[in-house]
Short mmCIF file of C-alpha atoms in Angstrom, two decimals:
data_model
loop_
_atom_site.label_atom_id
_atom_site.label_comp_id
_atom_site.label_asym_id
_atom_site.label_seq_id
_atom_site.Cartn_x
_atom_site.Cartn_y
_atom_site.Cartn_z
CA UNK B 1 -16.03 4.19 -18.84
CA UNK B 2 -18.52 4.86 -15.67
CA UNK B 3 -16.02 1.99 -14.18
CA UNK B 4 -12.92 3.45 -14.86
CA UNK B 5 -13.95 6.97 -13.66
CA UNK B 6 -15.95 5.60 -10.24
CA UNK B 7 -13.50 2.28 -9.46
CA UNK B 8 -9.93 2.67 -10.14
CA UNK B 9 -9.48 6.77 -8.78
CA UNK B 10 -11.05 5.61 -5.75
CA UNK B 11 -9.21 2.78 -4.91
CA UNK B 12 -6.14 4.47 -5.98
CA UNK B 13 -6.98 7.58 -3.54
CA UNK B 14 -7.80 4.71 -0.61
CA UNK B 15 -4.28 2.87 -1.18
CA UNK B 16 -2.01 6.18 -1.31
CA UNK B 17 -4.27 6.63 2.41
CA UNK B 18 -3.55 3.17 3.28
CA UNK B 19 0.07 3.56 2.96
CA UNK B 20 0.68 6.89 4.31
CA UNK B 21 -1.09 5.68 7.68
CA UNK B 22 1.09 2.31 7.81
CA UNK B 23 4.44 4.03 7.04
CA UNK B 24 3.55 6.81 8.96
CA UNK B 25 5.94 5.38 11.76
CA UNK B 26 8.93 6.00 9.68
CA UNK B 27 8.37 9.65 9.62
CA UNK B 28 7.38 9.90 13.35
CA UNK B 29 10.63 8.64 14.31
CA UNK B 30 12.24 11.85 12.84
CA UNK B 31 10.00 13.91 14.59
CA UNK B 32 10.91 12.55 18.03
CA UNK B 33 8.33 9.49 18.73
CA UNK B 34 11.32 7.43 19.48
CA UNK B 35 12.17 9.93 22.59
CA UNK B 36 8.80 11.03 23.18
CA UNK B 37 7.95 7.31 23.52
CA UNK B 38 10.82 6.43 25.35
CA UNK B 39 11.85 4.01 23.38
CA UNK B 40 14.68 1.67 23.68
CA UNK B 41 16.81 -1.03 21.67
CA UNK B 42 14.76 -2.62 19.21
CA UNK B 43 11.54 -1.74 20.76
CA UNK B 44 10.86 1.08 17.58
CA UNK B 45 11.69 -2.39 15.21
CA UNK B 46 9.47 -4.71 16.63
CA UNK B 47 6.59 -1.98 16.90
CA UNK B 48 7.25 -1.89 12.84
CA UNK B 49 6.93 -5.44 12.65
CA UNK B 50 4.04 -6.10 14.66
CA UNK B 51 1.79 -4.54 12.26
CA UNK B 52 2.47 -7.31 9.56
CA UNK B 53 1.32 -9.92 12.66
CA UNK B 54 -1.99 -8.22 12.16
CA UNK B 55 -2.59 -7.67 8.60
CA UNK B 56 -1.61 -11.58 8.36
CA UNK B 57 -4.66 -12.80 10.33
CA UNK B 58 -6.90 -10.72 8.84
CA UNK B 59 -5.98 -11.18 4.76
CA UNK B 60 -7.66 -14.79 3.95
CA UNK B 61 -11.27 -14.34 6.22
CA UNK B 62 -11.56 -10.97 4.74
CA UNK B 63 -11.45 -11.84 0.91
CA UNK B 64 -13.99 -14.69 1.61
CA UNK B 65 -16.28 -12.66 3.09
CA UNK B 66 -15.68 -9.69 0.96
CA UNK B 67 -17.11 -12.02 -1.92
CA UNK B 68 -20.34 -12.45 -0.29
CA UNK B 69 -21.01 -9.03 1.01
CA UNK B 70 -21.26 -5.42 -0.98
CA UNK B 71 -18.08 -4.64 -1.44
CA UNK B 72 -18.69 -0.38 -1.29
CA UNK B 73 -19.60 -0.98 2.61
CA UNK B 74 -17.64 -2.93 3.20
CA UNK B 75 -14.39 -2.34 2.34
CA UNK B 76 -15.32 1.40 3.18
CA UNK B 77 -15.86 0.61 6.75
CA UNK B 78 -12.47 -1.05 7.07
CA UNK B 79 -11.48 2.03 5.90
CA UNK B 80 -13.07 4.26 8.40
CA UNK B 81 -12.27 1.50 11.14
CA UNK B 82 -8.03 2.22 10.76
CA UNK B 83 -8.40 5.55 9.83
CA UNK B 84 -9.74 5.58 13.75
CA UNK B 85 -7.24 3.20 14.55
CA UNK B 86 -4.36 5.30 12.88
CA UNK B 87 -5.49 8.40 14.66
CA UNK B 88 -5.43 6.81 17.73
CA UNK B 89 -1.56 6.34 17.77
CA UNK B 90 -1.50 10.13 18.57
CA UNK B 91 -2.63 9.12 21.80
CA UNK B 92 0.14 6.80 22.58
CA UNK B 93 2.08 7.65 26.11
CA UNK B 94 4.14 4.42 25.75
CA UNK B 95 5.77 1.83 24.17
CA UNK B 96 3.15 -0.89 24.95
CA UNK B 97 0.43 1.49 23.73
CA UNK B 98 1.92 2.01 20.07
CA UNK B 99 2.61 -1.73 20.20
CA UNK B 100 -0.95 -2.82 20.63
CA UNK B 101 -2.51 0.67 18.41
CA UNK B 102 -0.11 -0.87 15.63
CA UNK B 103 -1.19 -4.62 15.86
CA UNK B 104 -5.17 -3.42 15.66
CA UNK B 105 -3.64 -1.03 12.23
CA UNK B 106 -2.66 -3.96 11.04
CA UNK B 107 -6.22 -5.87 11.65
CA UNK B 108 -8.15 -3.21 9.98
CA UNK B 109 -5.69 -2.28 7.38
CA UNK B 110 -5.49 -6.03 5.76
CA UNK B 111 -8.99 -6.18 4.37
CA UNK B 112 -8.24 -3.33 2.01
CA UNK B 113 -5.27 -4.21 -0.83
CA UNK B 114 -6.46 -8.11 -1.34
CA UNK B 115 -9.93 -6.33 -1.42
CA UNK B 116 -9.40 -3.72 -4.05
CA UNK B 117 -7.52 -6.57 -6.24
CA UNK B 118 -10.51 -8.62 -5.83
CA UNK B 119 -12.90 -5.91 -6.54
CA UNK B 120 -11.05 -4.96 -9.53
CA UNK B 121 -11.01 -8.89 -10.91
CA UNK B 122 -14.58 -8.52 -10.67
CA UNK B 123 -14.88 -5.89 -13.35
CA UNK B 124 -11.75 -6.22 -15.90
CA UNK B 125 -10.37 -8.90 -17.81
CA UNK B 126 -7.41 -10.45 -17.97
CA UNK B 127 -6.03 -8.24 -20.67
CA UNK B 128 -7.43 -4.77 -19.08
CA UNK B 129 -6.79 -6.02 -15.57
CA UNK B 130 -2.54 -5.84 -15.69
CA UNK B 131 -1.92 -2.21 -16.34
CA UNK B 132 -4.71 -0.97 -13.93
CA UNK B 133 -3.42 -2.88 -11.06
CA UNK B 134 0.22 -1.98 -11.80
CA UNK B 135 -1.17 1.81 -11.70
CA UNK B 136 -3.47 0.94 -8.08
CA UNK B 137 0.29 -0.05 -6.81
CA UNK B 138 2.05 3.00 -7.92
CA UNK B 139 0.12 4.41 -4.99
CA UNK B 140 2.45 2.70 -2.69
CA UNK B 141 5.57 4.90 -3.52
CA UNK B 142 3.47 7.94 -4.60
CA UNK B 143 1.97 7.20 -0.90
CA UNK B 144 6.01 7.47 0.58
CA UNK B 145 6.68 10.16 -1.34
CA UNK B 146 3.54 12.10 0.09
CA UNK B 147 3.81 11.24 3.44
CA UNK B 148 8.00 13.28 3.34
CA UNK B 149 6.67 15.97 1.87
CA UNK B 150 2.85 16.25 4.38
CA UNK B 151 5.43 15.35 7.50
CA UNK B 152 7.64 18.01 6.49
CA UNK B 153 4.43 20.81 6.52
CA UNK B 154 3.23 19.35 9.62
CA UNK B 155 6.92 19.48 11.33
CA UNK B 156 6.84 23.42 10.39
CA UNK B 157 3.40 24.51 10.69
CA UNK B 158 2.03 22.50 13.90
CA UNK B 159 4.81 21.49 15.98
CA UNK B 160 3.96 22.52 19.30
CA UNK B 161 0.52 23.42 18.35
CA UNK B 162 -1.91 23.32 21.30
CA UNK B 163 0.92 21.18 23.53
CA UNK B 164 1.22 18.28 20.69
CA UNK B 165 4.51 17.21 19.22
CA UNK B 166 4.43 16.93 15.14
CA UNK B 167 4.40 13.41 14.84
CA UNK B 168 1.02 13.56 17.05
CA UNK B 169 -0.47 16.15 14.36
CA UNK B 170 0.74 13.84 11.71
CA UNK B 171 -1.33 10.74 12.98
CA UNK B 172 -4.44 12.68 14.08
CA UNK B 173 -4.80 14.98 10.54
CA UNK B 174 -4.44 11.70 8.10
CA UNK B 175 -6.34 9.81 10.46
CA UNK B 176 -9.30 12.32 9.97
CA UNK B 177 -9.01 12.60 6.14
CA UNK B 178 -8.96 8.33 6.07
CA UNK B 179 -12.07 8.26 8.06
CA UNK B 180 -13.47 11.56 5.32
CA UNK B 181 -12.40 9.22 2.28
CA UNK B 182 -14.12 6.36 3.40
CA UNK B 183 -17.24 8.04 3.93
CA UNK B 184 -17.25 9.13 0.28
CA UNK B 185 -15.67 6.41 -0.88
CA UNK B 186 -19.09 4.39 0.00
CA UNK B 187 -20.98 6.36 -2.25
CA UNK B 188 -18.71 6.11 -5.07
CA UNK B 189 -17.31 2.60 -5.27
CA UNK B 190 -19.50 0.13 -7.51
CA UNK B 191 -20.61 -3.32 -5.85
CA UNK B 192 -20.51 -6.21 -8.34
CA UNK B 193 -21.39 -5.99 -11.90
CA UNK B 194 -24.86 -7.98 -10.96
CA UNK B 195 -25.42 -6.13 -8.47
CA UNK B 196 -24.18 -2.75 -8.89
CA UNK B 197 -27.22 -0.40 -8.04
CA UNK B 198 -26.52 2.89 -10.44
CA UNK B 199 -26.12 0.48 -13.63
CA UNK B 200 -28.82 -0.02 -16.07
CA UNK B 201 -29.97 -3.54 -16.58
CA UNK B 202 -28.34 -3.46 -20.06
CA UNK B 203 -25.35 -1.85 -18.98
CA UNK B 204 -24.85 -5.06 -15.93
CA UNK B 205 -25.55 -7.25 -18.74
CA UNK B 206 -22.45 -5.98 -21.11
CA UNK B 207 -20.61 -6.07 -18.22
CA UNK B 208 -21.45 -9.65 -16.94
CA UNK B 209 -21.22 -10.62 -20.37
CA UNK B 210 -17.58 -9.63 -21.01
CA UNK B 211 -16.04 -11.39 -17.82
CA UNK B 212 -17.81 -14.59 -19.08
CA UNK B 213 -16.30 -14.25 -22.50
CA UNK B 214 -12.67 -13.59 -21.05
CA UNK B 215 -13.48 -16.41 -18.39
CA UNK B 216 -14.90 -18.72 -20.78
CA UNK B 217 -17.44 -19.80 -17.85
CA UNK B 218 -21.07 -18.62 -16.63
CA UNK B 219 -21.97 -17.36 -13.07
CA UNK B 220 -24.26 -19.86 -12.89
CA UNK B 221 -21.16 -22.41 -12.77
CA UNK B 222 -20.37 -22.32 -9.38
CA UNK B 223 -16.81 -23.22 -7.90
CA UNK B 224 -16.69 -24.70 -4.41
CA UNK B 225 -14.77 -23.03 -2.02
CA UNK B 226 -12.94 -26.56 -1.67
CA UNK B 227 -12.20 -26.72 -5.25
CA UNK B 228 -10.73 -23.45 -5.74
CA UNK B 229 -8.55 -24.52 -2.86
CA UNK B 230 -6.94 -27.09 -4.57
CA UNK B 231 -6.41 -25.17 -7.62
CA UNK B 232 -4.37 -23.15 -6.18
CA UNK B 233 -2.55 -25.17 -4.01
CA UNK B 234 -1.52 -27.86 -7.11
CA UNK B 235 -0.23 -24.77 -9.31
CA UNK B 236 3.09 -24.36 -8.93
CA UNK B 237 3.42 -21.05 -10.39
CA UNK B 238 1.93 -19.49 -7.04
CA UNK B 239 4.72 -20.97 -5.05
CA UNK B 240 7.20 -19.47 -7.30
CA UNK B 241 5.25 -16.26 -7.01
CA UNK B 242 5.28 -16.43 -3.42
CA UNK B 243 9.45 -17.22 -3.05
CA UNK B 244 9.46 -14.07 -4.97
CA UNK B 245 7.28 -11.22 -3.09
CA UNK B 246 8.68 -13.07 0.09
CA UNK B 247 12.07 -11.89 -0.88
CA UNK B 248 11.01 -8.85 -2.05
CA UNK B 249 9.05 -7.80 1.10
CA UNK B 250 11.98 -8.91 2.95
CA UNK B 251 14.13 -6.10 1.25
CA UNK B 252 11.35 -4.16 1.29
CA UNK B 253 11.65 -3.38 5.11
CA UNK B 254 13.56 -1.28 3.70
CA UNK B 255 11.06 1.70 3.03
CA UNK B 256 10.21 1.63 7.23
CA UNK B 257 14.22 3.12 7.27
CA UNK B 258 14.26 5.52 4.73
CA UNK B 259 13.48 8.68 6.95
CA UNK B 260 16.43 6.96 9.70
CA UNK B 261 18.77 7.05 7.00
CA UNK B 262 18.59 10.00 5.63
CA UNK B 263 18.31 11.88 8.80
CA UNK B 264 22.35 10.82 9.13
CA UNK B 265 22.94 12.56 6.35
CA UNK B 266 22.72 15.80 8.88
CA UNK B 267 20.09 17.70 8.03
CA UNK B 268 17.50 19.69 9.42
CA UNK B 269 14.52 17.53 10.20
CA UNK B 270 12.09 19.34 7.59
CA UNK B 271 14.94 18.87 4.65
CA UNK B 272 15.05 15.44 5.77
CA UNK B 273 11.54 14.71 5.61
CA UNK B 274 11.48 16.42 2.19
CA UNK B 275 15.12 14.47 0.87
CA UNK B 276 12.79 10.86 1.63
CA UNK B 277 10.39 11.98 -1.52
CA UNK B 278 12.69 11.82 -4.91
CA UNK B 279 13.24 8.21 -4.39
CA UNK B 280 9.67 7.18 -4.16
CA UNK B 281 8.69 9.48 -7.15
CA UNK B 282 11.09 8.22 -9.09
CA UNK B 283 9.43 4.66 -8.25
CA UNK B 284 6.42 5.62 -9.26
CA UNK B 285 7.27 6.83 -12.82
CA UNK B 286 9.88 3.67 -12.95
CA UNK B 287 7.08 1.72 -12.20
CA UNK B 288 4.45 2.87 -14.34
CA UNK B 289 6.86 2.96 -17.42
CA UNK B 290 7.80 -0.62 -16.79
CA UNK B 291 4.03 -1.81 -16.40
CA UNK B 292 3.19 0.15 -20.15
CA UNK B 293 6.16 -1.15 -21.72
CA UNK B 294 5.77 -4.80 -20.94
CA UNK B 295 2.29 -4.84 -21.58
CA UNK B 296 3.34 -3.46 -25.33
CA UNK B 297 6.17 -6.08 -26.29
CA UNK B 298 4.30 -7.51 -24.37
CA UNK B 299 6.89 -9.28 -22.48
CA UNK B 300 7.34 -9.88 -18.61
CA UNK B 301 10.63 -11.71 -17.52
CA UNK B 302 13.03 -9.03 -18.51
CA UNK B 303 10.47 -6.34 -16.77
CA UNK B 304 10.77 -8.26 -13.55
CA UNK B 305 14.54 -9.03 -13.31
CA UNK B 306 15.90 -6.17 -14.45
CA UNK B 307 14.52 -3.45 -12.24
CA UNK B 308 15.33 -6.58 -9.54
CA UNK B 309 19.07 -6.00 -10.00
CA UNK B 310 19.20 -2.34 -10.11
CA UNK B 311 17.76 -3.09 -6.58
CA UNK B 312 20.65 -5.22 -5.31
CA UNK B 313 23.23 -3.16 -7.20
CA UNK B 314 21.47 -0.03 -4.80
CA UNK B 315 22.18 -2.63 -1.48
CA UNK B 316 25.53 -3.03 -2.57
CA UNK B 317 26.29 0.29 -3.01
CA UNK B 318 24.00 1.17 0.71
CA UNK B 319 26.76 -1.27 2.72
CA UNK B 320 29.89 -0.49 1.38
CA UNK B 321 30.07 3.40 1.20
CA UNK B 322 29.71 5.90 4.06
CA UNK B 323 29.70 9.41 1.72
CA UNK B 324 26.32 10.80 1.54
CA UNK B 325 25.93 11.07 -2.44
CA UNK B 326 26.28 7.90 -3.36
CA UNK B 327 24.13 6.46 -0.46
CA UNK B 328 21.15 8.62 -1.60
CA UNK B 329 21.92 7.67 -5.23
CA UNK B 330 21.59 4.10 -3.64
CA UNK B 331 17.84 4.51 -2.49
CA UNK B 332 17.16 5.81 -5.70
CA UNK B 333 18.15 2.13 -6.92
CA UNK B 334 16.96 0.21 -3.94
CA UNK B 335 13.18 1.67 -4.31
CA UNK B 336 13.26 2.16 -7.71
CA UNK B 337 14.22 -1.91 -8.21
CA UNK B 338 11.55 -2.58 -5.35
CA UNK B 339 8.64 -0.94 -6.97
CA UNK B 340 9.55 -1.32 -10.48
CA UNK B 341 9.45 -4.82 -10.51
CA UNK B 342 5.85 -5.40 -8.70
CA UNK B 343 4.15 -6.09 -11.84
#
């Protein structure tokens, strides 16, 4: 119960941060980065993009240290470090300053999801572990849905505000409350079930004990770094897995567009900020209602394909209509079939 109460909230808090400081860019662009900036052509894509070039480096290294080290510091200084790093894009005067601001967002940011999976491994089994990382990912789209609805105050409330444009606001305010969350977040996030400090001997015990029942194994039988390797890399069903979220991220790219497209819907830029949330709450509930309904069959193929072809039904609809209903009914579809199926 302490676990549940100290782990999950936390990480779920840190994720809905992570997101809202990576997707922040979508919402910017409304606000007039893209002309502030000076941006031109593709430049506003490939700033988008570059991000990913960064949290791909930094993924693999992280989780093997991260298994080594206390996991409360430090994932809570990666925190910290692109809350900094995300605040810092409010300084940007040019295109080749957001491009290098977003490649460093992208270094700090990848420690965190792989992380929090890891960390949560660490204390649940098999059987507890599904639903709670389905509900750590509904933070993505809750995250979306948030950052409309925050862009949308800071639009109203600060444009203009001691000489800074919105979007500026935006970066340096969530910036600052990143950086205040990963502060507390150090206090509050447990360590390893060994070697969690606030436990009671008997209470590390239980919960060392009940990972080496579900696991079938003892800590004291130590897997190479080599041999987990090769594991993975003979199991097919991680190849499959991978074909899949490639595909999915792919479509994904999606979510960096969501702001563009409904700003042609021609509205003011506060209703449009505040149109991009519906889609990503409905997500959210989609999602979790997928996640407790499989696990209760239980059953999981159905779960994953069908929320997959409301998705390309939503893309279908997106490219072949130009009336303004039935393309925001289709982002209702498109997200919905995104999220819903990460389970």
């Amino acid at each position: 119960m302490q676990i549940d109460i100290r782990l999950l909230p936390v990480l779920f808090i840190l994720l809905i941060l992570n997101y809202l400081d990576r997707n922040a860019l979508a919402s910017a662009r409304v606000q007039g980065l893209e002309k502030d900036l000076h941006l031109k052509g593709d430049q506003f894509n490939i700033a988008v993009s570059i991000l990913f070039a960064g949290y791909i480096l930094g993924q693999i290294p992280s989780n093997l240290i991260l298994s080594r080290v206390r996991p409360s510091i430090y994932l809570s200084v990666w925190v910290a470090l692109w809350g900094i790093v995300s605040a810092c894009t409010a300084a940007a005067d040019n295109y080749n300053h957001l491009l290098v601001i977003r490649f460093f967002l992208g270094v700090t940011e990848s420690p965190y999801f792989p992380g929090a999976l890891f960390l949560l491994s660490s204390w649940y089994t098999k059987k507890e572990l599904a639903f709670r990382t389905s509900i750590l990912y509904t933070g993505s789209p809750l995250s979306k849905a948030f950052s409309g609805l925050i862009s949308a105050g800071i639009q109203k409330g600060l444009n203009g505000v001691a000489g800074l444009s919105s979007w500026r606001w935006m970066f340096i305010l969530e910036g600052a409350v990143t950086v205040a969350a990963a502060i507390g977040s150090a206090f509050i996030l447990p360590d390893y079930p060994a070697t969690t400090r606030w436990l009671t001997s008997r209470e590390k015990a239980i919960a060392v004990y009940r990972l080496e029942k579900d696991a079938g194994v003892r800590d004291e039988e130590t897997v190479t770094l080599f041999q987990s390797f090769k594991a993975a890399a003979m199991d097919y069903k991680l190849y499959l897995l991978a074909i899949i979220i490639i595909t999915k991220t792919t479509a994904g790219a999606v979510t960096q567009f969501i702001p563009t497209v409904v700003a042609t819907f021609g509205m003011s830029k506060v209703n449009t900020l505040l149109l991009t949330a519906p889609p990503y709450l409905f997500a959210a509930f989609l999602a979790l209602t997928i996640s407790y309904t499989s696990d209760k069959k239980p059953e999981r193929c159905f779960h994953l394909l069908t929320p997959i072809v409301f998705g390309m039904v939503g893309f279908i609809i997106a490219t072949t209509t130009t009336k303004t209903a039935p393309r925001y009914f289709s982002l209702f579809l498109m997200i919905g079939g995104m999220f819903g199926s990460y389970r």
